[in-house]
């Protein structure tokens, strides 16, 4: 996908500190962190958002498997964390490359559910 910032970050076209990567998934720090730890976990392949994940595509499982590994590697598995995915306009999605926010490192307030 041309001109997609997260495609470029996830595939090394724009250099950034990569927290985790495997064949399908990459993770890097959010530019504007909302918690002491704020990592974005994204597929290397472009999807606008969850609505483009087809039946039988296991990318979401791969993303959560990556989150599991990142939580252990970055030492926040024990204290816990929150995963947020904004999908579309009403959720306020601003970057149209599917991404999962992983926030951790403090007691997380502002629960909406
Ligand atoms: P959304 O609102 O779409 O769920 O989240 C987009 C997130 O991407 C925001 O938290 C924003 O700070 C982050 N972001 C936007 N542009 C960049 C960038 O160029 N690099 C990084 N690392 N994060 C970005
Ligand atoms: Zn993309």
PDB file of C-alpha atoms and ligand atoms in Angstrom:
ATOM      1  CA  UNK A   1       0.000   0.000   0.000  1.00  0.00           C
ATOM      2  CA  UNK A   2       1.581   3.215  -1.156  1.00  0.00           C
ATOM      3  CA  UNK A   3       1.956   6.109   1.258  1.00  0.00           C
ATOM      4  CA  UNK A   4       0.914   4.146   4.298  1.00  0.00           C
ATOM      5  CA  UNK A   5       3.111   5.141   7.224  1.00  0.00           C
ATOM      6  CA  UNK A   6       2.562   1.885   9.153  1.00  0.00           C
ATOM      7  CA  UNK A   7       3.379  -0.236   6.055  1.00  0.00           C
ATOM      8  CA  UNK A   8       6.652   1.657   5.841  1.00  0.00           C
ATOM      9  CA  UNK A   9       7.452   1.382   9.561  1.00  0.00           C
ATOM     10  CA  UNK A  10       6.485  -2.306   9.756  1.00  0.00           C
ATOM     11  CA  UNK A  11       8.532  -3.264   6.712  1.00  0.00           C
ATOM     12  CA  UNK A  12      11.644  -1.227   7.507  1.00  0.00           C
ATOM     13  CA  UNK A  13      11.199   1.332   4.720  1.00  0.00           C
ATOM     14  CA  UNK A  14      11.203   4.030   7.402  1.00  0.00           C
ATOM     15  CA  UNK A  15      13.657   3.153  10.190  1.00  0.00           C
ATOM     16  CA  UNK A  16      12.223   2.907  13.684  1.00  0.00           C
ATOM     17  CA  UNK A  17      12.963   1.011  16.870  1.00  0.00           C
ATOM     18  CA  UNK A  18      11.270  -2.337  16.368  1.00  0.00           C
ATOM     19  CA  UNK A  19      10.116  -3.839  19.676  1.00  0.00           C
ATOM     20  CA  UNK A  20       9.148  -7.175  18.095  1.00  0.00           C
ATOM     21  CA  UNK A  21       8.883  -8.702  14.670  1.00  0.00           C
ATOM     22  CA  UNK A  22       8.237 -12.006  12.981  1.00  0.00           C
ATOM     23  CA  UNK A  23       7.274 -12.966   9.456  1.00  0.00           C
ATOM     24  CA  UNK A  24       3.776 -11.481   9.730  1.00  0.00           C
ATOM     25  CA  UNK A  25       3.737  -8.951  12.561  1.00  0.00           C
ATOM     26  CA  UNK A  26       5.771  -5.935  13.678  1.00  0.00           C
ATOM     27  CA  UNK A  27       5.576  -3.794  16.818  1.00  0.00           C
ATOM     28  CA  UNK A  28       6.954  -0.350  17.529  1.00  0.00           C
ATOM     29  CA  UNK A  29       6.422   2.418  20.072  1.00  0.00           C
ATOM     30  CA  UNK A  30       3.575   4.888  19.624  1.00  0.00           C
ATOM     31  CA  UNK A  31       4.739   8.392  18.692  1.00  0.00           C
ATOM     32  CA  UNK A  32       2.410   9.923  21.275  1.00  0.00           C
ATOM     33  CA  UNK A  33       2.410   7.490  24.223  1.00  0.00           C
ATOM     34  CA  UNK A  34      -0.654   7.407  26.480  1.00  0.00           C
ATOM     35  CA  UNK A  35       1.019   5.261  29.167  1.00  0.00           C
ATOM     36  CA  UNK A  36       4.606   4.469  30.233  1.00  0.00           C
ATOM     37  CA  UNK A  37       4.472   1.564  27.769  1.00  0.00           C
ATOM     38  CA  UNK A  38       2.494   2.160  24.564  1.00  0.00           C
ATOM     39  CA  UNK A  39       3.291  -0.215  21.745  1.00  0.00           C
ATOM     40  CA  UNK A  40       1.538  -0.538  18.394  1.00  0.00           C
ATOM     41  CA  UNK A  41       1.253  -4.084  17.070  1.00  0.00           C
ATOM     42  CA  UNK A  42       0.516  -4.269  13.346  1.00  0.00           C
ATOM     43  CA  UNK A  43       0.411  -6.790  10.509  1.00  0.00           C
ATOM     44  CA  UNK A  44       3.232  -6.367   7.972  1.00  0.00           C
ATOM     45  CA  UNK A  45       0.619  -6.761   5.242  1.00  0.00           C
ATOM     46  CA  UNK A  46      -1.750  -3.836   4.812  1.00  0.00           C
ATOM     47  CA  UNK A  47      -5.305  -4.081   6.100  1.00  0.00           C
ATOM     48  CA  UNK A  48      -7.276  -0.846   6.570  1.00  0.00           C
ATOM     49  CA  UNK A  49      -8.784  -2.297   9.728  1.00  0.00           C
ATOM     50  CA  UNK A  50     -10.454  -5.390  11.186  1.00  0.00           C
ATOM     51  CA  UNK A  51     -13.218  -5.168   8.564  1.00  0.00           C
ATOM     52  CA  UNK A  52     -10.709  -6.369   5.951  1.00  0.00           C
ATOM     53  CA  UNK A  53      -9.836  -9.547   7.842  1.00  0.00           C
ATOM     54  CA  UNK A  54     -11.433 -12.406   5.904  1.00  0.00           C
ATOM     55  CA  UNK A  55     -12.853 -15.569   7.426  1.00  0.00           C
ATOM     56  CA  UNK A  56     -10.061 -18.143   8.007  1.00  0.00           C
ATOM     57  CA  UNK A  57      -7.352 -15.465   8.024  1.00  0.00           C
ATOM     58  CA  UNK A  58      -5.377 -16.091  11.206  1.00  0.00           C
ATOM     59  CA  UNK A  59      -3.705 -12.662  11.358  1.00  0.00           C
ATOM     60  CA  UNK A  60      -5.547 -11.695  14.556  1.00  0.00           C
ATOM     61  CA  UNK A  61      -4.291 -14.867  16.269  1.00  0.00           C
ATOM     62  CA  UNK A  62      -0.796 -14.020  15.070  1.00  0.00           C
ATOM     63  CA  UNK A  63      -1.113 -10.500  16.464  1.00  0.00           C
ATOM     64  CA  UNK A  64      -2.264 -11.770  19.870  1.00  0.00           C
ATOM     65  CA  UNK A  65       0.515 -14.357  19.895  1.00  0.00           C
ATOM     66  CA  UNK A  66       2.950 -11.482  19.274  1.00  0.00           C
ATOM     67  CA  UNK A  67       1.350  -9.458  22.099  1.00  0.00           C
ATOM     68  CA  UNK A  68       1.834 -12.423  24.441  1.00  0.00           C
ATOM     69  CA  UNK A  69       5.547 -12.577  23.547  1.00  0.00           C
ATOM     70  CA  UNK A  70       6.002  -8.799  23.800  1.00  0.00           C
ATOM     71  CA  UNK A  71       4.383  -8.748  27.268  1.00  0.00           C
ATOM     72  CA  UNK A  72       6.915 -11.316  28.493  1.00  0.00           C
ATOM     73  CA  UNK A  73       9.888  -9.730  26.719  1.00  0.00           C
ATOM     74  CA  UNK A  74       9.078  -6.209  27.950  1.00  0.00           C
ATOM     75  CA  UNK A  75       8.202  -7.439  31.461  1.00  0.00           C
ATOM     76  CA  UNK A  76       4.618  -6.257  31.759  1.00  0.00           C
ATOM     77  CA  UNK A  77       2.888  -9.641  31.556  1.00  0.00           C
ATOM     78  CA  UNK A  78       2.665 -10.004  35.327  1.00  0.00           C
ATOM     79  CA  UNK A  79       1.161  -6.592  36.097  1.00  0.00           C
ATOM     80  CA  UNK A  80      -1.186  -6.685  33.147  1.00  0.00           C
ATOM     81  CA  UNK A  81      -1.992  -4.493  30.198  1.00  0.00           C
ATOM     82  CA  UNK A  82      -4.782  -3.319  27.934  1.00  0.00           C
ATOM     83  CA  UNK A  83      -5.217  -3.902  24.193  1.00  0.00           C
ATOM     84  CA  UNK A  84      -7.231  -1.378  22.173  1.00  0.00           C
ATOM     85  CA  UNK A  85      -8.215  -1.537  18.518  1.00  0.00           C
ATOM     86  CA  UNK A  86     -10.006   1.405  16.964  1.00  0.00           C
ATOM     87  CA  UNK A  87     -11.954   0.431  13.851  1.00  0.00           C
ATOM     88  CA  UNK A  88     -13.383   3.134  11.646  1.00  0.00           C
ATOM     89  CA  UNK A  89     -14.758   6.619  12.011  1.00  0.00           C
ATOM     90  CA  UNK A  90     -16.893   6.374  15.131  1.00  0.00           C
ATOM     91  CA  UNK A  91     -14.004   4.744  17.010  1.00  0.00           C
ATOM     92  CA  UNK A  92     -11.699   7.567  15.943  1.00  0.00           C
ATOM     93  CA  UNK A  93      -9.285   5.461  13.891  1.00  0.00           C
ATOM     94  CA  UNK A  94      -6.742   7.936  12.523  1.00  0.00           C
ATOM     95  CA  UNK A  95      -4.192   5.658  10.834  1.00  0.00           C
ATOM     96  CA  UNK A  96      -5.832   3.397   8.256  1.00  0.00           C
ATOM     97  CA  UNK A  97      -3.485   0.448   8.727  1.00  0.00           C
ATOM     98  CA  UNK A  98      -4.895  -2.022  11.260  1.00  0.00           C
ATOM     99  CA  UNK A  99      -3.114  -1.676  14.589  1.00  0.00           C
ATOM    100  CA  UNK A 100      -3.539  -2.816  18.167  1.00  0.00           C
ATOM    101  CA  UNK A 101      -2.511  -0.444  20.934  1.00  0.00           C
ATOM    102  CA  UNK A 102      -0.884  -2.219  23.886  1.00  0.00           C
ATOM    103  CA  UNK A 103      -0.704   0.032  26.923  1.00  0.00           C
ATOM    104  CA  UNK A 104       0.922  -0.884  30.214  1.00  0.00           C
ATOM    105  CA  UNK A 105       3.311   0.251  32.910  1.00  0.00           C
ATOM    106  CA  UNK A 106       0.844   1.820  35.364  1.00  0.00           C
ATOM    107  CA  UNK A 107      -2.613   1.246  36.797  1.00  0.00           C
ATOM    108  CA  UNK A 108      -4.755   2.051  33.784  1.00  0.00           C
ATOM    109  CA  UNK A 109      -7.679   4.363  34.574  1.00  0.00           C
ATOM    110  CA  UNK A 110     -10.403   5.669  32.322  1.00  0.00           C
ATOM    111  CA  UNK A 111     -12.089   2.348  31.751  1.00  0.00           C
ATOM    112  CA  UNK A 112     -15.119   2.756  29.523  1.00  0.00           C
ATOM    113  CA  UNK A 113     -16.338  -0.792  30.054  1.00  0.00           C
TER     114      UNK A 113
HETATM  115  P1  LIG B   1      -5.654   5.346  16.156  1.00  0.00           P
HETATM  116  O1  LIG B   1      -6.203   6.637  16.651  1.00  0.00           O
HETATM  117  O2  LIG B   1      -5.727   5.224  14.650  1.00  0.00           O
HETATM  118  O3  LIG B   1      -6.171   4.139  16.865  1.00  0.00           O
HETATM  119  O4  LIG B   1      -4.122   5.371  16.548  1.00  0.00           O
HETATM  120  C1  LIG B   1      -3.111   5.855  15.750  1.00  0.00           C
HETATM  121  C2  LIG B   1      -1.894   5.936  16.621  1.00  0.00           C
HETATM  122  O5  LIG B   1      -0.765   6.041  15.775  1.00  0.00           O
HETATM  123  C3  LIG B   1      -1.866   7.150  17.542  1.00  0.00           C
HETATM  124  O6  LIG B   1      -1.760   6.699  18.894  1.00  0.00           O
HETATM  125  C4  LIG B   1      -0.637   7.939  17.083  1.00  0.00           C
HETATM  126  O7  LIG B   1       0.055   8.506  18.162  1.00  0.00           O
HETATM  127  C5  LIG B   1       0.180   6.885  16.371  1.00  0.00           C
HETATM  128  N1  LIG B   1       0.999   7.388  15.275  1.00  0.00           N
HETATM  129  C6  LIG B   1       0.604   8.211  14.269  1.00  0.00           C
HETATM  130  N2  LIG B   1       1.628   8.417  13.400  1.00  0.00           N
HETATM  131  C7  LIG B   1       2.674   7.686  13.879  1.00  0.00           C
HETATM  132  C8  LIG B   1       4.024   7.508  13.415  1.00  0.00           C
HETATM  133  O8  LIG B   1       4.458   8.041  12.399  1.00  0.00           O
HETATM  134  N3  LIG B   1       4.827   6.705  14.164  1.00  0.00           N
HETATM  135  C9  LIG B   1       4.377   6.087  15.305  1.00  0.00           C
HETATM  136  N4  LIG B   1       5.255   5.324  15.955  1.00  0.00           N
HETATM  137  N5  LIG B   1       3.122   6.247  15.769  1.00  0.00           N
HETATM  138  C10 LIG B   1       2.280   7.037  15.067  1.00  0.00           C
HETATM  139 ZN1  LIG B   2      -0.380  -0.036   5.501  1.00  0.00          ZN
END
